[in-house]
Coordinates of C-alpha atoms and ligand atoms in Angstrom, one line a residue:
X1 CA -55.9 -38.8 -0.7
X2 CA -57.3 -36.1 1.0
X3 CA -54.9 -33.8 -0.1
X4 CA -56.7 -32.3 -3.0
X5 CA -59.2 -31.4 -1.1
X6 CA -57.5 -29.2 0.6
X7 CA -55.9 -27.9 -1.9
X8 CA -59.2 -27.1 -3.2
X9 CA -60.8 -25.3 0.3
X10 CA -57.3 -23.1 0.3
X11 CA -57.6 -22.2 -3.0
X12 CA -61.5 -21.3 -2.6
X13 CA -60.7 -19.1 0.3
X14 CA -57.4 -17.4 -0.8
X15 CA -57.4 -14.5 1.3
X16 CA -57.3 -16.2 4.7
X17 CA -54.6 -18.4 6.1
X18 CA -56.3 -21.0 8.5
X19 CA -59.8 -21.8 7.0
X20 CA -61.7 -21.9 9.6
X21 CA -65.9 -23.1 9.9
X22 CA -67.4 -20.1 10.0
X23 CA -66.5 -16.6 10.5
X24 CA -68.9 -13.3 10.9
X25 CA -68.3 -10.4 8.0
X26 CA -69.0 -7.1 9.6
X27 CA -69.0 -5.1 5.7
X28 CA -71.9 -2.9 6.0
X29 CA -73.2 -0.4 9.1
X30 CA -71.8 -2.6 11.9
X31 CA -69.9 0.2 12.7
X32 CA -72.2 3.0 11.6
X33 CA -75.1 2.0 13.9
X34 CA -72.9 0.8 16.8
X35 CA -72.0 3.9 17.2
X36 CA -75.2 6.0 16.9
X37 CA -76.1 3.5 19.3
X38 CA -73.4 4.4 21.8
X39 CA -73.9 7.9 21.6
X40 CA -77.6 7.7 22.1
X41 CA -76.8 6.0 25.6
X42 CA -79.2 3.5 25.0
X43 CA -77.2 0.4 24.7
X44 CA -78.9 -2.0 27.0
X45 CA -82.3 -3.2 27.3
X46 CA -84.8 -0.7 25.4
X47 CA -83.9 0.8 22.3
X48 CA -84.6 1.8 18.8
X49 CA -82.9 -0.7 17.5
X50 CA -84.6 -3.4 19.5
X51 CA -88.2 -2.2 17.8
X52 CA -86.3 -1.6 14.7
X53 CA -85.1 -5.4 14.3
X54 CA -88.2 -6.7 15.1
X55 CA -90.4 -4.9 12.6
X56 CA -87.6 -5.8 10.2
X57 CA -87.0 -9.2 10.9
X58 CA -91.1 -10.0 10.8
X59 CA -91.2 -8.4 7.3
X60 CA -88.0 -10.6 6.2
X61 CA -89.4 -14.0 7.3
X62 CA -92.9 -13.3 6.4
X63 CA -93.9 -14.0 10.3
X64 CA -96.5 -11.3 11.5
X65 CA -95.1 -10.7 14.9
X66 CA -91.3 -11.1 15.6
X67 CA -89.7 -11.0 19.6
X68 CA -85.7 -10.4 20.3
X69 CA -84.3 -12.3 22.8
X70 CA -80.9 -12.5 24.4
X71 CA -80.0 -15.8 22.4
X72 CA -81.3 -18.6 20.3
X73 CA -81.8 -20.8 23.4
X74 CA -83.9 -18.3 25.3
X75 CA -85.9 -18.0 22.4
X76 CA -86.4 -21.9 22.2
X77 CA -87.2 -21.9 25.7
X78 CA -89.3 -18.9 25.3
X79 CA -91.4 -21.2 22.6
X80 CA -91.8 -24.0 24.8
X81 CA -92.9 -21.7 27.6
X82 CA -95.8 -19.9 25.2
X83 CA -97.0 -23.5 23.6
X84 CA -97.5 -24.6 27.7
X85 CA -95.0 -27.0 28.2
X86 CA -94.3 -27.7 32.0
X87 CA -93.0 -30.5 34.3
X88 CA -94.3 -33.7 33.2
X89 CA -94.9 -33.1 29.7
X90 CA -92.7 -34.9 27.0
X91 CA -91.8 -32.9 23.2
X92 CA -90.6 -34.9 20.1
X93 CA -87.5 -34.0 18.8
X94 CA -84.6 -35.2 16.5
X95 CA -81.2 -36.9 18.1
X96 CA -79.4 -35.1 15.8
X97 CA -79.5 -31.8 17.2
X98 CA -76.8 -29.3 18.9
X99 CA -77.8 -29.3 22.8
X100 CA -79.6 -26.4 23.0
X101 CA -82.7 -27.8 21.6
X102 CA -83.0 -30.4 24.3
X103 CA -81.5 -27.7 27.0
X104 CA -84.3 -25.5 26.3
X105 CA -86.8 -28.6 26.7
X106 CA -85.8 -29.8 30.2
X107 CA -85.7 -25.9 31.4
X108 CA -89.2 -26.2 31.0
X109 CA -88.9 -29.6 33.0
X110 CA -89.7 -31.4 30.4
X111 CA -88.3 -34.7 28.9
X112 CA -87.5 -35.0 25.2
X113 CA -88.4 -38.0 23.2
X114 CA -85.7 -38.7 20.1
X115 CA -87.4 -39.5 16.9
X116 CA -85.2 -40.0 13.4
X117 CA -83.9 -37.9 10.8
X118 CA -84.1 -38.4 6.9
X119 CA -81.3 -39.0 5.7
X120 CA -81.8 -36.1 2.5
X121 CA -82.4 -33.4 5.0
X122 CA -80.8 -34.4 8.0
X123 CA -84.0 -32.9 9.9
X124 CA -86.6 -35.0 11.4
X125 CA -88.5 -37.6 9.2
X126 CA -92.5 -37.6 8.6
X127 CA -92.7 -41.2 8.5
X128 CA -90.7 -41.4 11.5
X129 CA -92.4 -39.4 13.8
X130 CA -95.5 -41.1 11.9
X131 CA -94.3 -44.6 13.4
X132 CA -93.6 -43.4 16.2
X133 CA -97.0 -42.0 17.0
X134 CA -98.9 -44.6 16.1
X135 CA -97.1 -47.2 17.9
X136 CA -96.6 -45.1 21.1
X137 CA -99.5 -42.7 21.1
X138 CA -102.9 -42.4 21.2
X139 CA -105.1 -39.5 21.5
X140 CA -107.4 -38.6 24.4
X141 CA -109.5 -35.6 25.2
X142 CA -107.8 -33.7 23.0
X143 CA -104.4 -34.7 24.2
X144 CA -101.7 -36.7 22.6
X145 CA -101.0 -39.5 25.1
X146 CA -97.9 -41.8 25.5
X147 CA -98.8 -45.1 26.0
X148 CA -96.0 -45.7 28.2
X149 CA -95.3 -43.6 30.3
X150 CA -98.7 -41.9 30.1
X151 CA -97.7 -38.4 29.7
X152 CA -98.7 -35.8 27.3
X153 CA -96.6 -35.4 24.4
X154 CA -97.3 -31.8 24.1
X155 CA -94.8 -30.3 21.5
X156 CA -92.3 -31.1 18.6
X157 CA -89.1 -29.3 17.9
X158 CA -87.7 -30.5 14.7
X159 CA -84.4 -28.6 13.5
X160 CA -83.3 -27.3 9.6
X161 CA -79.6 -28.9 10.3
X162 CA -77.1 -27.0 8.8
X163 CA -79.9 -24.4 7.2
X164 CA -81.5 -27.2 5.0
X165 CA -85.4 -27.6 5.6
X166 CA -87.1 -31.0 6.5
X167 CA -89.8 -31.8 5.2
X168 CA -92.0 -29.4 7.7
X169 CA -95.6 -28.9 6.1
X170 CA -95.8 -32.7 6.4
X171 CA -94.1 -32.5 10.0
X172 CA -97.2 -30.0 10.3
X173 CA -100.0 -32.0 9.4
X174 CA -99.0 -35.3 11.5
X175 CA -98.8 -32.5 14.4
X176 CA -102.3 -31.1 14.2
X177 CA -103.6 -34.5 13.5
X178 CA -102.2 -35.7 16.8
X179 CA -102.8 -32.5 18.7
X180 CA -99.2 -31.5 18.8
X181 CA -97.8 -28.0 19.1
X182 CA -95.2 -27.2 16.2
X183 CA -92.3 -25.1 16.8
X184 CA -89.4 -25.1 15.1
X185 CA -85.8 -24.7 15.8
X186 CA -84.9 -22.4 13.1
X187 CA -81.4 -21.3 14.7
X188 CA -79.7 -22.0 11.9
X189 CA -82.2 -22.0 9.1
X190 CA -82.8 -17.8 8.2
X191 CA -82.8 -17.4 4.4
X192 CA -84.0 -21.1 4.1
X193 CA -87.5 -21.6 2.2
X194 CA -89.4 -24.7 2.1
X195 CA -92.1 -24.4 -1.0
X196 CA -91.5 -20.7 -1.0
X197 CA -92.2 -20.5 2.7
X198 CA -89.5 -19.1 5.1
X199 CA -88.4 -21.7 7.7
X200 CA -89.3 -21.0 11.6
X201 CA -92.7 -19.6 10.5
X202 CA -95.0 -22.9 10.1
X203 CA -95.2 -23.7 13.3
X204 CA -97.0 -21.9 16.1
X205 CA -93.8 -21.0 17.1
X206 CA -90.1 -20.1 15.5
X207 CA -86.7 -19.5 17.2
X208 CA -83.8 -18.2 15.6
X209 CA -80.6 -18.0 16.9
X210 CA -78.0 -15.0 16.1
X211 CA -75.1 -16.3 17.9
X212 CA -71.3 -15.4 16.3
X213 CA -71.1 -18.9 13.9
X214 CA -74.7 -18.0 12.3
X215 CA -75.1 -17.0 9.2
X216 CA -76.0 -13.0 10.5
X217 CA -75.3 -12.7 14.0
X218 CA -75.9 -10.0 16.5
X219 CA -72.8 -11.4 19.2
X220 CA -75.1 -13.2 21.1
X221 CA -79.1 -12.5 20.3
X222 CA -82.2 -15.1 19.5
X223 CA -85.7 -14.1 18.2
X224 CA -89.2 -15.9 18.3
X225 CA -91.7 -15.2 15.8
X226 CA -95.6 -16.3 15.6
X227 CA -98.2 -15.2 13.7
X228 CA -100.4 -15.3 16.8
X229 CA -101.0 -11.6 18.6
X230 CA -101.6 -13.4 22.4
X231 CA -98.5 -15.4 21.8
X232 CA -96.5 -12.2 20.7
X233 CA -97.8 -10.1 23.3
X234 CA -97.0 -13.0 26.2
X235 CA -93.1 -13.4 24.8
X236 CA -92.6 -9.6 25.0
X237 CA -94.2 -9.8 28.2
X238 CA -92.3 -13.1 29.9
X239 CA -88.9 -12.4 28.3
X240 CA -88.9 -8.2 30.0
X241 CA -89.7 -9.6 33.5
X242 CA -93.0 -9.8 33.2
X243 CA -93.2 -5.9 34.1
X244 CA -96.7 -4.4 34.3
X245 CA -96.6 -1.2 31.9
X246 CA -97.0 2.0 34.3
X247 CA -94.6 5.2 35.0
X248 CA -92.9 4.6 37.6
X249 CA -94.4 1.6 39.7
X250 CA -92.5 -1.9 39.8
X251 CA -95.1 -4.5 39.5
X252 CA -94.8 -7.8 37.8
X253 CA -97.5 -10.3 37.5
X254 CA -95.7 -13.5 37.0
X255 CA -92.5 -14.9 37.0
X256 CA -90.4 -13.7 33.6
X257 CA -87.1 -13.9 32.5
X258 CA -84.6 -11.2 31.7
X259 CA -84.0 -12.7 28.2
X260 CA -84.2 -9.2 26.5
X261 CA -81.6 -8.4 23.5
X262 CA -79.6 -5.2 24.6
X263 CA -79.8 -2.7 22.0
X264 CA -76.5 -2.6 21.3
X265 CA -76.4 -6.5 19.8
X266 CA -79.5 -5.3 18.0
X267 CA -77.7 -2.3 16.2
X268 CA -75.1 -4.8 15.3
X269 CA -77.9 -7.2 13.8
X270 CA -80.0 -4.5 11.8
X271 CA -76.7 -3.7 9.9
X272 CA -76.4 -7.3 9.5
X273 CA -79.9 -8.0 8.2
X274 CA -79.2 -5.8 6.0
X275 CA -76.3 -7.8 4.4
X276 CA -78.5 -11.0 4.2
X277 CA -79.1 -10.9 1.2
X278 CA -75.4 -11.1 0.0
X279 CA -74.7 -13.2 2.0
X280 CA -76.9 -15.5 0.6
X281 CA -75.9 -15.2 -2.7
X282 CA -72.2 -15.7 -1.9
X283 CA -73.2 -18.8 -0.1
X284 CA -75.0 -20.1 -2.8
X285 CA -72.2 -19.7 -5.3
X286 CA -69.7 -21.3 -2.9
X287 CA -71.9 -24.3 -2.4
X288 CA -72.1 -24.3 -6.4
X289 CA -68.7 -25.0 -6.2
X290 CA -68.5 -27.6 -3.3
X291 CA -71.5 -29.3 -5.1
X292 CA -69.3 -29.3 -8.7
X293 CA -65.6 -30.3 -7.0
X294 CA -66.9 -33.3 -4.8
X295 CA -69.1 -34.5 -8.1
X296 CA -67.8 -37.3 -9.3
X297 CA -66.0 -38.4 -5.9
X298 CA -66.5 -40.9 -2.9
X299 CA -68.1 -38.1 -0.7
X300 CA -71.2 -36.9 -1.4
X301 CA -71.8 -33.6 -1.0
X302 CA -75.2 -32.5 0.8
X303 CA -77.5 -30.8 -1.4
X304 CA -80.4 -28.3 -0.8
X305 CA -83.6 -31.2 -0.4
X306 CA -86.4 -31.4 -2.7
X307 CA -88.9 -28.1 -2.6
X308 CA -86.4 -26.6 -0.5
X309 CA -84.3 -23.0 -1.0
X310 CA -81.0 -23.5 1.9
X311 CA -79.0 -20.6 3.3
X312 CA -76.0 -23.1 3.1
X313 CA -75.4 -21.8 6.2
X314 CA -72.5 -25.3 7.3
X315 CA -71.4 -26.8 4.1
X316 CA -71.3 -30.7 4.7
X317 CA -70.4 -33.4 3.3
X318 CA -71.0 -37.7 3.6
X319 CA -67.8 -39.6 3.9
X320 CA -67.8 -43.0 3.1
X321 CA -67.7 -44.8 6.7
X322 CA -66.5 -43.9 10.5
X323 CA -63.0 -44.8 9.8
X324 CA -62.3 -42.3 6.8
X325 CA -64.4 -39.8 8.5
X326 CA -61.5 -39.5 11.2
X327 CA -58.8 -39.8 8.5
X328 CA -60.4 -36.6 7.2
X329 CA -60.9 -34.7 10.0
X330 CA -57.2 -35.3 11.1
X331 CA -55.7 -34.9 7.7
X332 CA -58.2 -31.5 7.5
X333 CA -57.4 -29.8 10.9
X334 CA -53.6 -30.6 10.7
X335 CA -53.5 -29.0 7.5
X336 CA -55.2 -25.6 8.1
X337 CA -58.6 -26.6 7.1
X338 CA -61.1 -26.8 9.9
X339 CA -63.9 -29.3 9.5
X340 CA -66.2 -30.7 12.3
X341 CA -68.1 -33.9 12.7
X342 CA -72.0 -33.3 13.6
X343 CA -73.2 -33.6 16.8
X344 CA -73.2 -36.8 18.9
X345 CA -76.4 -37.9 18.9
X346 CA -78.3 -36.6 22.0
X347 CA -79.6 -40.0 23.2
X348 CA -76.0 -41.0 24.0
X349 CA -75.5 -38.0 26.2
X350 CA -75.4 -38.6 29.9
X351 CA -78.6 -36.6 30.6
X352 CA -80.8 -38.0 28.2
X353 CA -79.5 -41.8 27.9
X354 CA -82.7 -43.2 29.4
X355 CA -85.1 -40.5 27.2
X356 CA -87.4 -42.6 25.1
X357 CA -86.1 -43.1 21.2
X358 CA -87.8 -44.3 18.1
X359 CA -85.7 -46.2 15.5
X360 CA -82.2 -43.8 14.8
X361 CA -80.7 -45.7 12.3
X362 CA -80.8 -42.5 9.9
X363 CA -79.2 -40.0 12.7
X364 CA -76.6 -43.2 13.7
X365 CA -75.6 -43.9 10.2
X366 CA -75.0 -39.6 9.5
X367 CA -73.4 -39.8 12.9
X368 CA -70.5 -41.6 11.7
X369 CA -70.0 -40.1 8.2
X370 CA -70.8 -36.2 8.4
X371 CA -68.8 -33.6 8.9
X372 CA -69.0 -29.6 8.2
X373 CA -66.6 -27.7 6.2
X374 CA -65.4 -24.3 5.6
X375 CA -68.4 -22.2 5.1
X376 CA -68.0 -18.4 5.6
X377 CA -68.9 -15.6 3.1
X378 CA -66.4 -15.0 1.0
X379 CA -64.2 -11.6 1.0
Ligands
PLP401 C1 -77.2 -22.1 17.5 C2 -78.3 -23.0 17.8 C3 -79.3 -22.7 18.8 C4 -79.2 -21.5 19.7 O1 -78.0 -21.2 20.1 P1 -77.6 -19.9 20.9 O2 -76.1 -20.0 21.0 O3 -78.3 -20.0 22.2 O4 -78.0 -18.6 20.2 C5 -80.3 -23.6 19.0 N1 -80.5 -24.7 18.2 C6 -79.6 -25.0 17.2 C7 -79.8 -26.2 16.4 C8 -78.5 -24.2 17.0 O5 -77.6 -24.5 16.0

């Protein structure tokens, strides 16, 4: 049954021989600016190409500042740190998320509190997070206040799963409303637009990730971006050590964290910013095709939502129930084709079994029926 499907994949990606998920396509200066780099000497923490990405990377998303860090989960933790969230302090964010999201909250010693996804744009729901507040929280001295366990709910993190957007200027408004910081987990959402707006920069806070299954990656590398000059200045400041500028003296005026890109991961990423663009367009055209084969079958095929512009960054697709999910996903990965189901949902995890949880029957139903499929640029 699901033979045809493979069929399909390998004949969509001709060239290679197991399909995997997602692969990195080093076709423009990768090389070019490696290099330069190397024979500058400056390949570690300060660098031309460090300033260089930053400026550029701003521009791209539309953000006015724009801080490299070593990887997508520093800059999430880096967020978290800037917005003020400490020990004690719970942030909203969606079950269906890959760890690092909820790593980066309980760095900060913080507890997350799961709230549901839509089931359009696999991100976290409005009237969710909505229900939630109004049944859990109330608002006092400025603070949003769990009526349970009494302590401030002082941020929300919802995700762009898979590079789709959720519905985020709504997510937006029930956060100011409710004295919430926004940030968002963009990691896997550059090149997506909601209303014409890159993702990652309506919040106070964005963090994108770089990592080698992205859609541009730098190795390993993250990035923050605000449109808030105090913010940017502090991430610069706590992700170097927390180093006071001077010649030659070592003083540092709080504790930071080494979380800097090395320049040589940020050569590697200008060359690959530079590429975005195709990248983009390939994607789009392969999802064209995904969206047009799985048409008129059983699976549904996940669209870009409503106002939205997706990267297409993980193709995925909605099989019909648990037990032909697994069919799949053996028939798939025995045949050549990799494919993936999403995430376990966080709040079955060992470390956050007793976190707080709206209603998840959106994230438990996707649970069972999602999976990604093969999704690189094509060559
Ligand atoms: C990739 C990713 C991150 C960050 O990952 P790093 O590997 O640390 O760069 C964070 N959140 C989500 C949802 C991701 O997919």
């Amino acid at each position: 049954m699901y033979a045809k499907i493979v069929k399909f994949i390998q004949d969509t990606f001709v060239a290679q021989k197991f399909i995997s998920l997602h692969e990195p396509r080093f076709i423009g200066n990768e090389k070019k600016y490696l290099n330069d780099c190397i024979d500058s000497t400056f390949v570690s923490s300060v660098g031309a190409y460090v300033d260089r990405f930053e400026k550029e990377f701003a521009l791209h998303v539309g953000s006015k500042y724009a801080i490299a860090t070593v990887n997508g989960t520093a800059a999430l933790h880096v967020s978290l740190v800037l917005m003020g969230v400490g020990e004690s302090d719970e942030v909203i964010t969606q079950p269906l998320t890959f760890i690092a999201t909820c790593n980066a909250i309980t760095y900060c010693g913080a507890k997350p509190i799961f709230v549901d996804v839509d089931r359009d744009t696999l991100g976290l729901s409005p009237e969710a997070l909505r229900t939630f507040l109004n049944e859990n929280a109330h608002i006092k001295d400025n603070q949003c206040i769990n009526k349970i366990t009494k302590k401030v709910i002082k941020a929300c993190v919802p995700m762009h799963t898979f590079g789709h957007p959720c519905r985020i200027d709504e997510i937006k408004a029930i956060c100011d409303e409710w004295h919430i910081a926004l940030i968002e987990d963009a990691a896997e959402s550059l090149g997506s637009y909601y209303k014409g707006r890159h993702t990652g920069t309506f919040g106070r806070v964005g963090a994108f990730s770089f990592n080698g299954n992205k859609i541009i990656t730098s190795g390993g590398g993250g990035v923050v971006v605000t449109d808030d000059e105090v913010l940017a200045k502090k991430a610069k400041h706590i992700t170097t050590t927390a180093k006071v500028p001077h010649k030659w003296l070592f003083v540092h005026d709080e504790i930071g964290y080494n979380y800097r890109l090395p320049n040589l991961n940020a050569a590697l990423l200008v060359a690959q910013l530079e590429q975005l663009n195709n990248f983009l367009e390939n994607k789009r055209d392969l999802a064209k095709r995904y969206e047009a084969f799985f048409k008129d079958s059983k699976i549904s095929y996940v669209k870009e939502p409503k106002d939205s512009k997706s990267n297409y960054w993980l193709n995925a697709i909605i099989l019909e129930n648990k037990e032909q999910r697994d069919i799949f996903l053996e028939y798939t990965n025995s045949n050549g084709v990799m494919s993936r189901p999403i995430w376990t949902l966080m709040n079955k995890l060992e470390m956050f079994k007793a976190c707080q949880c709206g209603d998840l029957s959106n994230a438990s139903w996707l649970e069972e029926r999602v999976v990604n499929i093969p999704s690189s640029v094509r060559i």
